[in-house]
Short mmCIF file of C-alpha atoms in Angstrom, two decimals:
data_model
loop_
_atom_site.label_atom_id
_atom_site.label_comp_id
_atom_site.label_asym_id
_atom_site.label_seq_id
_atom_site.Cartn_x
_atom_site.Cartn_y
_atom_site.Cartn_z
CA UNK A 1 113.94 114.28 69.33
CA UNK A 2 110.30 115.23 68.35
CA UNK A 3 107.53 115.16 70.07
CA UNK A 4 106.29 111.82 68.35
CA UNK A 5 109.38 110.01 69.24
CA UNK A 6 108.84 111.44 73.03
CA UNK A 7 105.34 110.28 72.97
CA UNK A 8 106.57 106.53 71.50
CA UNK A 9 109.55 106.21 74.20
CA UNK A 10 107.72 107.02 76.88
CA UNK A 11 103.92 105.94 75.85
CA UNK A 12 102.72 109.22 76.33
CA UNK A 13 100.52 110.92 74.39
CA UNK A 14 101.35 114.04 72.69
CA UNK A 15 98.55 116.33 73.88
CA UNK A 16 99.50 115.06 77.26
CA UNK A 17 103.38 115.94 77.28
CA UNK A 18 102.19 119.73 75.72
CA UNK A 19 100.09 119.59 78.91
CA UNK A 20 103.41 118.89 81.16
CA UNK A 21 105.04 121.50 79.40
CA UNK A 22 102.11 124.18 79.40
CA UNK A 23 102.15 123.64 83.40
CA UNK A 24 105.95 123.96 83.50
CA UNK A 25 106.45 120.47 84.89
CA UNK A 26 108.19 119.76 81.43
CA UNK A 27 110.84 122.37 80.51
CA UNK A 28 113.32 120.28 78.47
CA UNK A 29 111.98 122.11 75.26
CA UNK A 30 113.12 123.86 72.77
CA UNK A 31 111.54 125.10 69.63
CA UNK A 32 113.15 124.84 66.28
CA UNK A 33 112.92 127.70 63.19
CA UNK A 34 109.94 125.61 61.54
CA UNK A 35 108.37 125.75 65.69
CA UNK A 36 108.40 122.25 66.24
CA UNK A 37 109.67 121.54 69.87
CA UNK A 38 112.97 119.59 70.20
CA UNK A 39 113.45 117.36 73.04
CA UNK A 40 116.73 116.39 74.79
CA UNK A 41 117.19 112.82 76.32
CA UNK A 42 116.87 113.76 79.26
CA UNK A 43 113.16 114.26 78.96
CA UNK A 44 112.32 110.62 79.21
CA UNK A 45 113.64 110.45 82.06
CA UNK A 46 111.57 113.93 83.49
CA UNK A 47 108.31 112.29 81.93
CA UNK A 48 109.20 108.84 83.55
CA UNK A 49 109.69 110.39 86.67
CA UNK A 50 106.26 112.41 86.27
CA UNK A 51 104.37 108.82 85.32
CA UNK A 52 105.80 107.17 88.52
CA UNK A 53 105.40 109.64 90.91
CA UNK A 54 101.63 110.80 89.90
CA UNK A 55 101.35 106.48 90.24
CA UNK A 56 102.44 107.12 93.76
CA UNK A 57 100.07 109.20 94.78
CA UNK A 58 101.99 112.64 93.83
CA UNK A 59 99.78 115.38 92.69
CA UNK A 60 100.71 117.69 89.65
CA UNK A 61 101.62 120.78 92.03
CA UNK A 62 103.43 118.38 94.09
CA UNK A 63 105.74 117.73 91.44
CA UNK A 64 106.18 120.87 90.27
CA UNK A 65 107.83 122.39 93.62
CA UNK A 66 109.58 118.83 93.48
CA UNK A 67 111.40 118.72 90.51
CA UNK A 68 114.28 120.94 90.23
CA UNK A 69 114.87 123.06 87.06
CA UNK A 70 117.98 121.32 86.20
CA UNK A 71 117.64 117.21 86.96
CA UNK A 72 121.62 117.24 88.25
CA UNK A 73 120.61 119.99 91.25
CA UNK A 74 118.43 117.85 93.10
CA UNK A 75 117.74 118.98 96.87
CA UNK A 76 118.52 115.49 98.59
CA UNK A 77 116.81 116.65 102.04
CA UNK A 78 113.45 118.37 100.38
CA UNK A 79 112.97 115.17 98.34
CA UNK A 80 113.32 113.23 101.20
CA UNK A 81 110.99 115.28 103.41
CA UNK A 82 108.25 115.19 100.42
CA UNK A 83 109.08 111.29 100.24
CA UNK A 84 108.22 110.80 103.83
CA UNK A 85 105.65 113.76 103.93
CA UNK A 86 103.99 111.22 101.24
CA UNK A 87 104.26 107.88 103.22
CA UNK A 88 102.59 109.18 106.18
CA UNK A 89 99.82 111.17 104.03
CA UNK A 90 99.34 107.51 102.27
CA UNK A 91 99.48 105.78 105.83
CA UNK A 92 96.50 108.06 107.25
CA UNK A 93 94.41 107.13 104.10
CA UNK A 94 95.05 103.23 104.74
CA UNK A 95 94.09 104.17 108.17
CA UNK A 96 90.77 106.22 106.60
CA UNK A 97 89.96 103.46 104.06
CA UNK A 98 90.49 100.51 106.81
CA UNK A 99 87.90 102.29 109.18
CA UNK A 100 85.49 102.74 106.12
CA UNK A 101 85.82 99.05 105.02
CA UNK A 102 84.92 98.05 108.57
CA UNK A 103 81.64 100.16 109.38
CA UNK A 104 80.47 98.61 105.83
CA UNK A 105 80.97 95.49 106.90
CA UNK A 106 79.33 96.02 109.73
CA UNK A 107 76.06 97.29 108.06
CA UNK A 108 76.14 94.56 105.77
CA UNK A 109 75.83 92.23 108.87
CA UNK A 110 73.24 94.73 110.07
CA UNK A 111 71.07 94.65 106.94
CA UNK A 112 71.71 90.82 106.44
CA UNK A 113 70.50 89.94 109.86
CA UNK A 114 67.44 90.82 108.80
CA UNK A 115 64.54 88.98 110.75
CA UNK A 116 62.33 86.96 108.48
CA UNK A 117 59.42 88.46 109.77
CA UNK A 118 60.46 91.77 108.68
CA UNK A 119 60.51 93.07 104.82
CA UNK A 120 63.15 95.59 103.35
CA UNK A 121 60.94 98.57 104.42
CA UNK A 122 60.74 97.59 107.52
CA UNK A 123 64.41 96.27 107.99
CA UNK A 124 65.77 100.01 106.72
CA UNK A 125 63.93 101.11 109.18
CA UNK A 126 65.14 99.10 112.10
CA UNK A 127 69.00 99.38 110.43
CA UNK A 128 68.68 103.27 110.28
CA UNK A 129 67.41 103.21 113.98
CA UNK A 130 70.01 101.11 115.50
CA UNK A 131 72.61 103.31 113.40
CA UNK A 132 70.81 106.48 114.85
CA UNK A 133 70.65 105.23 118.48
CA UNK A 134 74.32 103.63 119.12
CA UNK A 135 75.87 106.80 117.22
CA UNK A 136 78.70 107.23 114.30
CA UNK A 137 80.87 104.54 115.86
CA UNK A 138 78.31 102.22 115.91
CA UNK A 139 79.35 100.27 112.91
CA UNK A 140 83.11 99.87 114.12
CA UNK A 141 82.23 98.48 117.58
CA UNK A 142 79.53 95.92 116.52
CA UNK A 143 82.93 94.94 114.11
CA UNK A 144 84.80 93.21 116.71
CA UNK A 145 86.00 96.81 118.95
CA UNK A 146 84.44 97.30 122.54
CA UNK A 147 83.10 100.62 124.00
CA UNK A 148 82.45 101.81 127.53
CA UNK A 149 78.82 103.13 127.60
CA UNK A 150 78.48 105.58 130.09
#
């Protein structure tokens, strides 16, 4: 098939299948006399595979050392390593993300708690202060986690 009816199966566009196959993630190709490239079925199924996995967090280089040349010679212990190499990379930015969410919320709290005798200047300034003096972790114990202080 051409590269138009590639682009329509999978809704790709054009420019970005060239890209796969400039980077060699894409090497179901083959180039007719006239140069146009030639794809085999199969290549919906490499370019479906490429669409998923970048949607699951897979980087382009990733998938390059993941697919294997020929789709039938799959390595059934690599992908499963990279499968579960990817699970706990996407566990540690949940973990990441959940500990960000939670110091925000607790300077929202901080900044909302804002005495009525104070303006915003002055509130910043008391907000930066308590940040400075309780430390980095500040934010996550005033959300709900206790702390020893020496």
């Amino acid at each position: 098939m051409k590269i138009g009816e590639l682009a329509q199966r999978t809704g790709l566009a054009a420019s970005r299948i060239r890209f796969y196959e400039s980077i060699g993630l894409l090497r179901l190709v083959q180039r007719q006399a006239n140069g146009y490239r030639s794809y085999p079925e199969e290549a919906v199924l490499v370019l479906n595979l490429i669409t998923t996995a970048q949607q699951a967090g897979f980087s382009l280089d990733e998938l390059r050392t993941l697919l294997p040349q020929d789709l039938t010679q799959w390595q059934h212990g690599k992908l499963l390593d990279t499968l579960h190499a990817k699970v706990r990379d996407i566990e540690a930015l949940e973990l990441r993300l959940a500990q960000s969410k939670t110091r925000l919320r607790a300077l929202i709290d901080e900044i909302e708690s804002k005495p009525d005798d104070l303006d915003c200047a002055a509130n910043a300034k008391r907000v930066l202060a308590k940040m400075y003096l309780d430390g980095p972790s500040a934010a996550t114990d005033r959300a709900g986690k206790t702390r020893s202080r020496a």
